C-alpha cells in the first residue's frame, strides 16, 4: 500500500531550502526521523503521522534530484533557458508564499516548541483538558505574515521581470542564474513591514487547548501540529510537542493499568478475620479479610485499576500495638500460653 505523499512542500517538511546539498538533506531527515520515529517514542501521540510525512518528503526530494540534470533543484532540469514553466512561475511556486524579494535571509519553517505539563493522579484516571499559554513566534498582524506593509500585494521583480532568473555572463544555460533580487520568487515587496522587518512574524504568545486522554502514561508525548513557532513569511509553523509528567499520589502507586496500595489492619482482624475499608479510584470498598491473614498478604480487586483492563492490588499491613494496658497484656500472655509460645521466648524457625 502506497503511503500518501505530504501535502506540504517536502523542503518545508524537512526544514531545508531547495538548494540544500544532498548531505544537508540527509542530515535533516535523520535528525527529524530519530525525533519522531514511533518505535523510539512508544508513549507518543501523533508521531506516526509526522514520521510518515518526513519519510515521504525525503523520498520525494531524493527521487526528484535523481531525475534532475546536474544536481539541479527539483523542477529546473525540464525547462530550457528562456522558456516558461517553472522558471516563469519562479521558485515561489515550489515554496508556496512568494515573499522572497529583496530579503537578506532565506524563509524557513518555524521551530518546534517543547513543553512539559504536570497532571495529578486524579487527572490521569479521568483525563483532563488543559490550556497552555507560552511564548512563541506568531504571524505579524500588521502584514498578515507576508512581510509587506499592510499585507499589500507584491510587485513584479524589476530585474527578472517575474521570470525568477537573470542572465549572468555570456549566453548558454549556465548563464541563467537564480535572480539575486527576488531569489527566484518573481515578485518583490514594494514596502517592507516595519513591525516585523519584513520577516512576517514577531514574538508573541500562543494559547493552545489540549485534551489528555484517561490512563495516559508518565512521560507520554503529544504532537500538536502547527502550534510551534510561526515560520517566516507564511512558511508553515513548527509543531508543539508536549511531554506529560504525572504527580505521584500519596496512597496509590501505578504500574501500567494496575494500581497498588497498602491497607493497615489491626492484628486482631488479621488473626480473627473481618473486613477493612479500602479506597479505590472511584469509591471506597469493603474488603473481606480471612482469619490468619498475615502482613504482606496481597488481595486483588478485579477491574478496580485504570480502565476496565486494570486491577487494584491491596497489600495488608498488620498493625501491632506498641503500648498495652495491663489487662491487654494479661490477655495476650494467656493467649501465648494457650499456643505454647510464652512471651519472651524465641520461636524456632525451621529452614529446611
Short mmCIF file of C-alpha atoms in Angstrom, two decimals:
data_model
loop_
_atom_site.label_atom_id
_atom_site.label_comp_id
_atom_site.label_asym_id
_atom_site.label_seq_id
_atom_site.Cartn_x
_atom_site.Cartn_y
_atom_site.Cartn_z
CA UNK A 1 0.00 0.00 0.00
CA UNK A 2 1.48 3.32 -1.04
CA UNK A 3 1.72 5.99 1.61
CA UNK A 4 0.22 9.35 0.88
CA UNK A 5 2.75 11.98 -0.13
CA UNK A 6 2.92 15.08 2.05
CA UNK A 7 0.59 17.91 1.13
CA UNK A 8 3.21 20.46 2.16
CA UNK A 9 6.32 21.12 0.14
CA UNK A 10 8.91 18.44 1.00
CA UNK A 11 11.67 21.01 1.58
CA UNK A 12 9.44 22.76 4.11
CA UNK A 13 8.74 19.47 5.86
CA UNK A 14 12.47 18.80 6.30
CA UNK A 15 13.26 22.44 7.10
CA UNK A 16 15.78 22.96 4.29
CA UNK A 17 15.82 25.13 1.19
CA UNK A 18 15.60 23.85 -2.36
CA UNK A 19 19.34 24.25 -2.95
CA UNK A 20 20.48 22.31 0.10
CA UNK A 21 23.14 19.71 -0.61
CA UNK A 22 22.40 16.01 -0.55
CA UNK A 23 24.31 15.73 2.72
CA UNK A 24 22.34 18.58 4.31
CA UNK A 25 19.05 17.00 3.27
CA UNK A 26 20.12 13.60 4.58
CA UNK A 27 21.24 15.07 7.91
CA UNK A 28 17.99 16.98 8.31
CA UNK A 29 15.97 13.85 7.60
CA UNK A 30 17.97 11.69 10.01
CA UNK A 31 17.66 14.23 12.80
CA UNK A 32 13.89 14.59 12.40
CA UNK A 33 13.31 10.88 11.76
CA UNK A 34 15.05 9.99 15.01
CA UNK A 35 13.00 12.57 16.88
CA UNK A 36 9.65 11.41 15.51
CA UNK A 37 10.22 7.67 14.97
CA UNK A 38 7.26 5.80 16.53
CA UNK A 39 9.46 2.92 17.73
CA UNK A 40 11.64 5.38 19.65
CA UNK A 41 8.62 7.20 21.10
CA UNK A 42 6.36 4.38 22.27
CA UNK A 43 4.28 6.64 24.52
CA UNK A 44 3.79 9.30 21.86
CA UNK A 45 0.61 10.55 20.26
CA UNK A 46 0.62 11.82 16.67
CA UNK A 47 4.24 10.94 15.90
CA UNK A 48 3.45 8.16 13.41
CA UNK A 49 1.74 10.55 11.01
CA UNK A 50 4.61 13.02 11.32
CA UNK A 51 7.19 10.30 10.65
CA UNK A 52 5.27 9.19 7.56
CA UNK A 53 5.26 12.76 6.28
CA UNK A 54 9.02 13.07 6.83
CA UNK A 55 9.69 9.79 5.04
CA UNK A 56 7.54 10.77 2.06
CA UNK A 57 9.18 14.20 1.88
CA UNK A 58 12.69 12.73 1.89
CA UNK A 59 11.76 10.18 -0.78
CA UNK A 60 10.18 12.90 -2.93
CA UNK A 61 13.31 15.07 -2.79
CA UNK A 62 15.65 12.14 -3.37
CA UNK A 63 13.70 10.90 -6.38
CA UNK A 64 13.43 14.42 -7.81
CA UNK A 65 17.17 15.04 -7.51
CA UNK A 66 17.96 11.67 -9.10
CA UNK A 67 15.79 12.62 -12.06
CA UNK A 68 17.26 16.12 -12.33
CA UNK A 69 20.22 17.03 -14.53
CA UNK A 70 23.45 18.08 -12.87
CA UNK A 71 22.02 18.09 -9.35
CA UNK A 72 19.68 20.99 -10.09
CA UNK A 73 16.91 21.69 -7.66
CA UNK A 74 13.69 19.75 -8.40
CA UNK A 75 11.80 21.21 -11.35
CA UNK A 76 14.71 23.00 -13.02
CA UNK A 77 16.07 20.39 -15.41
CA UNK A 78 13.00 20.07 -17.57
CA UNK A 79 12.88 23.77 -18.58
CA UNK A 80 15.38 25.24 -21.05
CA UNK A 81 16.75 28.77 -20.79
CA UNK A 82 14.32 31.42 -21.88
CA UNK A 83 11.35 29.05 -21.55
CA UNK A 84 8.35 29.35 -19.31
CA UNK A 85 7.23 26.58 -16.99
CA UNK A 86 8.85 26.52 -13.61
CA UNK A 87 11.14 29.50 -14.24
CA UNK A 88 8.21 31.62 -15.27
CA UNK A 89 6.43 30.77 -12.04
CA UNK A 90 9.64 31.24 -10.12
CA UNK A 91 10.84 29.36 -7.10
CA UNK A 92 7.87 30.75 -5.20
CA UNK A 93 5.75 28.09 -6.89
CA UNK A 94 7.92 25.50 -5.23
CA UNK A 95 7.90 27.06 -1.80
CA UNK A 96 4.38 28.47 -1.65
CA UNK A 97 4.40 32.10 -0.41
CA UNK A 98 6.06 34.48 -2.89
CA UNK A 99 7.79 36.62 -0.35
CA UNK A 100 11.48 36.29 -1.10
CA UNK A 101 12.06 39.56 -2.88
CA UNK A 102 14.89 41.75 -1.70
CA UNK A 103 15.46 39.82 1.51
CA UNK A 104 18.77 39.03 3.15
CA UNK A 105 17.63 35.73 4.64
CA UNK A 106 16.05 32.51 3.41
CA UNK A 107 12.50 31.90 4.64
CA UNK A 108 12.19 28.71 6.66
CA UNK A 109 9.52 26.85 8.63
CA UNK A 110 9.04 27.67 12.30
CA UNK A 111 10.88 25.76 15.01
CA UNK A 112 9.23 23.11 17.15
CA UNK A 113 8.42 24.05 20.73
CA UNK A 114 8.58 21.51 23.56
CA UNK A 115 6.58 21.93 26.77
CA UNK A 116 6.25 19.87 29.95
CA UNK A 117 2.92 19.73 31.76
CA UNK A 118 2.18 18.11 35.12
CA UNK A 119 -1.11 16.39 35.87
CA UNK A 120 -2.45 14.89 39.07
CA UNK A 121 -3.22 11.22 39.63
CA UNK A 122 -6.92 12.04 39.51
CA UNK A 123 -6.43 13.70 36.11
CA UNK A 124 -4.57 10.63 34.89
CA UNK A 125 -7.56 8.48 35.78
CA UNK A 126 -10.28 10.69 34.34
CA UNK A 127 -8.45 12.54 31.61
CA UNK A 128 -8.22 16.31 31.54
CA UNK A 129 -8.31 19.32 29.25
CA UNK A 130 -5.51 21.82 29.65
CA UNK A 131 -4.99 25.29 28.21
CA UNK A 132 -1.35 26.12 27.63
CA UNK A 133 -0.02 29.65 27.30
CA UNK A 134 3.58 30.13 26.19
CA UNK A 135 5.93 32.48 24.35
CA UNK A 136 6.34 31.81 20.64
CA UNK A 137 6.84 33.48 17.30
CA UNK A 138 3.45 34.33 15.79
CA UNK A 139 2.39 35.76 12.45
CA UNK A 140 2.72 39.54 12.26
CA UNK A 141 -0.75 41.07 12.43
CA UNK A 142 0.30 44.25 10.59
CA UNK A 143 1.23 42.43 7.38
CA UNK A 144 -0.75 39.20 7.87
CA UNK A 145 2.55 37.36 7.82
CA UNK A 146 3.68 38.18 4.28
CA UNK A 147 6.25 40.86 5.23
CA UNK A 148 4.70 43.58 3.07
CA UNK A 149 3.42 46.78 4.67
CA UNK A 150 -0.29 46.43 5.36
CA UNK A 151 -0.25 42.97 3.80
CA UNK A 152 -0.17 44.56 0.35
CA UNK A 153 0.34 42.52 -2.80
CA UNK A 154 3.80 42.09 -4.23
CA UNK A 155 5.05 43.69 -7.42
CA UNK A 156 6.84 42.04 -10.32
CA UNK A 157 10.59 41.90 -9.81
CA UNK A 158 12.12 44.69 -11.92
CA UNK A 159 15.34 42.74 -12.51
CA UNK A 160 14.00 39.47 -13.91
CA UNK A 161 10.51 40.70 -14.87
CA UNK A 162 8.92 37.87 -12.91
CA UNK A 163 10.91 35.06 -14.53
CA UNK A 164 12.72 34.19 -11.31
CA UNK A 165 16.07 34.04 -13.11
CA UNK A 166 18.50 36.54 -14.50
CA UNK A 167 21.15 36.30 -17.20
CA UNK A 168 24.69 36.34 -15.84
CA UNK A 169 27.60 36.08 -18.24
CA UNK A 170 27.56 35.32 -21.93
CA UNK A 171 24.77 33.04 -23.14
CA UNK A 172 24.37 29.35 -22.57
CA UNK A 173 22.31 27.52 -19.98
CA UNK A 174 24.92 28.03 -17.31
CA UNK A 175 24.48 31.78 -17.67
CA UNK A 176 20.95 31.72 -16.32
CA UNK A 177 21.19 32.23 -12.58
CA UNK A 178 18.65 32.48 -9.81
CA UNK A 179 17.57 36.12 -9.69
CA UNK A 180 19.52 37.86 -6.89
CA UNK A 181 16.74 40.40 -6.42
CA UNK A 182 13.74 38.14 -5.84
CA UNK A 183 15.65 34.90 -5.16
CA UNK A 184 13.53 33.14 -7.75
CA UNK A 185 10.17 34.23 -6.40
CA UNK A 186 9.42 36.51 -9.34
CA UNK A 187 7.85 39.06 -7.03
CA UNK A 188 9.28 41.57 -4.57
CA UNK A 189 7.92 43.52 -1.65
CA UNK A 190 7.03 47.09 -2.52
CA UNK A 191 7.27 48.44 1.05
CA UNK A 192 8.53 46.32 3.91
CA UNK A 193 6.50 45.89 7.08
CA UNK A 194 8.26 47.90 9.78
CA UNK A 195 6.87 45.93 12.70
CA UNK A 196 8.33 42.56 11.70
CA UNK A 197 11.12 43.93 9.47
CA UNK A 198 9.61 42.02 6.53
CA UNK A 199 10.02 38.66 8.24
CA UNK A 200 6.31 38.05 8.63
CA UNK A 201 6.48 37.06 12.29
CA UNK A 202 7.03 38.63 15.68
CA UNK A 203 7.50 37.45 19.24
CA UNK A 204 4.17 36.85 20.90
CA UNK A 205 2.11 34.39 22.94
CA UNK A 206 0.33 31.24 21.85
CA UNK A 207 -2.62 29.68 23.66
CA UNK A 208 -3.39 26.05 22.89
CA UNK A 209 -6.09 23.71 24.20
CA UNK A 210 -5.04 20.09 24.62
CA UNK A 211 -7.03 17.05 25.71
CA UNK A 212 -5.19 14.43 27.77
CA UNK A 213 -6.95 11.05 27.49
CA UNK A 214 -7.64 8.88 30.56
CA UNK A 215 -4.88 6.49 31.52
CA UNK A 216 -2.04 8.47 29.98
CA UNK A 217 1.39 7.20 30.97
CA UNK A 218 4.02 9.26 32.73
CA UNK A 219 6.37 10.62 30.07
CA UNK A 220 3.82 10.32 27.26
CA UNK A 221 4.35 12.82 24.44
CA UNK A 222 1.73 14.58 22.34
CA UNK A 223 2.28 16.23 18.98
CA UNK A 224 0.11 19.26 18.21
CA UNK A 225 0.64 20.17 14.57
CA UNK A 226 1.47 23.74 13.55
CA UNK A 227 1.35 25.15 17.10
CA UNK A 228 5.08 25.84 17.47
CA UNK A 229 6.87 28.95 16.25
CA UNK A 230 5.36 30.59 13.17
CA UNK A 231 7.52 30.31 10.07
CA UNK A 232 8.93 33.37 8.35
CA UNK A 233 6.88 34.84 5.52
CA UNK A 234 3.90 32.47 5.75
CA UNK A 235 6.02 29.36 5.83
CA UNK A 236 4.49 26.56 7.93
CA UNK A 237 4.63 26.80 11.69
CA UNK A 238 6.59 24.30 13.75
CA UNK A 239 4.88 21.76 15.95
CA UNK A 240 4.17 21.79 19.66
CA UNK A 241 5.49 18.72 21.47
CA UNK A 242 4.03 18.17 24.93
CA UNK A 243 5.51 15.77 27.49
CA UNK A 244 3.24 14.68 30.34
CA UNK A 245 4.59 14.36 33.87
CA UNK A 246 2.30 12.70 36.42
CA UNK A 247 2.42 13.75 40.07
CA UNK A 248 2.79 10.84 42.49
CA UNK A 249 -0.22 10.03 44.68
CA UNK A 250 0.37 9.68 48.44
CA UNK A 251 -1.65 6.44 48.63
CA UNK A 252 -1.81 4.83 45.18
CA UNK A 253 1.03 3.56 43.03
CA UNK A 254 0.60 2.72 39.36
CA UNK A 255 2.13 0.06 37.16
CA UNK A 256 0.63 0.01 33.69
CA UNK A 257 -3.14 -0.26 34.11
CA UNK A 258 -2.86 -1.75 37.60
CA UNK A 259 -2.94 0.16 40.88
CA UNK A 260 -1.20 -0.83 44.11
CA UNK A 261 -1.80 0.29 47.68
CA UNK A 262 -1.37 -0.72 51.32
CA UNK A 263 -4.21 -1.34 53.78
CA UNK A 264 -3.45 -1.23 57.51
CA UNK A 265 -5.47 -3.69 59.65
CA UNK A 266 -5.47 -4.35 63.41
CA UNK A 267 -3.66 -7.54 64.39
CA UNK A 268 -6.91 -8.87 65.88
CA UNK A 269 -8.65 -8.53 62.50
CA UNK A 270 -5.74 -10.26 60.82
CA UNK A 271 -5.96 -13.13 63.32
CA UNK A 272 -9.74 -13.47 63.66
CA UNK A 273 -10.82 -12.26 60.23
CA UNK A 274 -13.13 -9.36 59.46
CA UNK A 275 -13.25 -6.56 56.94
CA UNK A 276 -11.38 -3.41 56.06
CA UNK A 277 -12.45 -0.37 54.03
CA UNK A 278 -10.12 0.29 51.11
CA UNK A 279 -10.12 3.43 48.92
CA UNK A 280 -10.21 2.88 45.16
CA UNK A 281 -10.02 5.39 42.32
CA UNK A 282 -13.83 5.50 42.12
CA UNK A 283 -15.09 4.93 45.69
CA UNK A 284 -14.40 3.13 48.95
CA UNK A 285 -15.00 -0.63 49.02
CA UNK A 286 -15.25 -3.06 51.93
CA UNK A 287 -12.79 -5.91 51.57
CA UNK A 288 -13.11 -9.19 53.46
CA UNK A 289 -10.05 -10.27 55.44
CA UNK A 290 -9.93 -14.03 56.11
CA UNK A 291 -8.75 -15.34 59.52
CA UNK A 292 -4.99 -15.74 59.75
CA UNK A 293 -4.14 -13.15 57.10
CA UNK A 294 -0.61 -12.01 57.69
CA UNK A 295 1.32 -8.91 56.85
CA UNK A 296 2.24 -8.69 53.17
CA UNK A 297 -0.81 -10.70 52.13
CA UNK A 298 -1.98 -9.27 48.79
CA UNK A 299 -5.60 -9.11 47.65
CA UNK A 300 -6.81 -8.40 44.13
CA UNK A 301 -9.76 -6.13 43.40
CA UNK A 302 -10.65 -7.03 39.84
CA UNK A 303 -11.49 -4.18 37.47
CA UNK A 304 -10.58 -1.51 40.02
CA UNK A 305 -7.48 -0.31 38.19
CA UNK A 306 -7.14 2.17 35.37
CA UNK A 307 -9.88 1.39 32.87
CA UNK A 308 -11.64 -1.97 32.83
CA UNK A 309 -8.34 -3.65 31.93
CA UNK A 310 -6.63 -2.85 35.20
CA UNK A 311 -6.93 -4.27 38.70
CA UNK A 312 -6.16 -2.94 42.16
CA UNK A 313 -3.79 -4.89 44.40
CA UNK A 314 -4.06 -4.34 48.15
CA UNK A 315 -1.25 -5.37 50.46
CA UNK A 316 -2.11 -5.84 54.13
CA UNK A 317 -0.03 -4.15 56.77
CA UNK A 318 -0.80 -5.68 60.18
CA UNK A 319 -0.63 -3.08 62.92
CA UNK A 320 0.78 -4.39 66.20
CA UNK A 321 0.10 -2.12 69.18
CA UNK A 322 3.21 -0.57 70.68
CA UNK A 323 1.55 0.05 74.05
CA UNK A 324 -0.71 -2.29 76.00
CA UNK A 325 -2.80 -1.81 79.09
CA UNK A 326 -2.26 -4.24 81.95
CA UNK A 327 -5.45 -6.09 81.05
CA UNK A 328 -4.50 -6.34 77.37
CA UNK A 329 -1.08 -7.65 78.33
CA UNK A 330 -2.57 -10.35 80.60
CA UNK A 331 -4.93 -11.46 77.85
CA UNK A 332 -2.13 -11.71 75.30
CA UNK A 333 0.05 -13.64 77.74
CA UNK A 334 -2.81 -16.05 78.33
CA UNK A 335 -3.22 -16.46 74.57
CA UNK A 336 0.51 -17.08 74.20
CA UNK A 337 0.38 -19.76 76.93
CA UNK A 338 -2.51 -21.47 75.14
CA UNK A 339 -0.42 -21.58 71.96
CA UNK A 340 2.59 -22.85 73.83
CA UNK A 341 4.71 -19.87 72.89
CA UNK A 342 5.22 -17.93 76.12
CA UNK A 343 6.06 -14.28 75.70
CA UNK A 344 9.77 -13.52 75.82
CA UNK A 345 10.91 -16.82 74.30
CA UNK A 346 12.30 -17.29 70.83
CA UNK A 347 10.29 -19.45 68.48
CA UNK A 348 12.46 -21.72 66.38
CA UNK A 349 12.08 -21.38 62.65
CA UNK A 350 12.64 -24.47 60.53
CA UNK A 351 14.54 -23.51 57.42
CA UNK A 352 14.54 -26.95 55.82
#
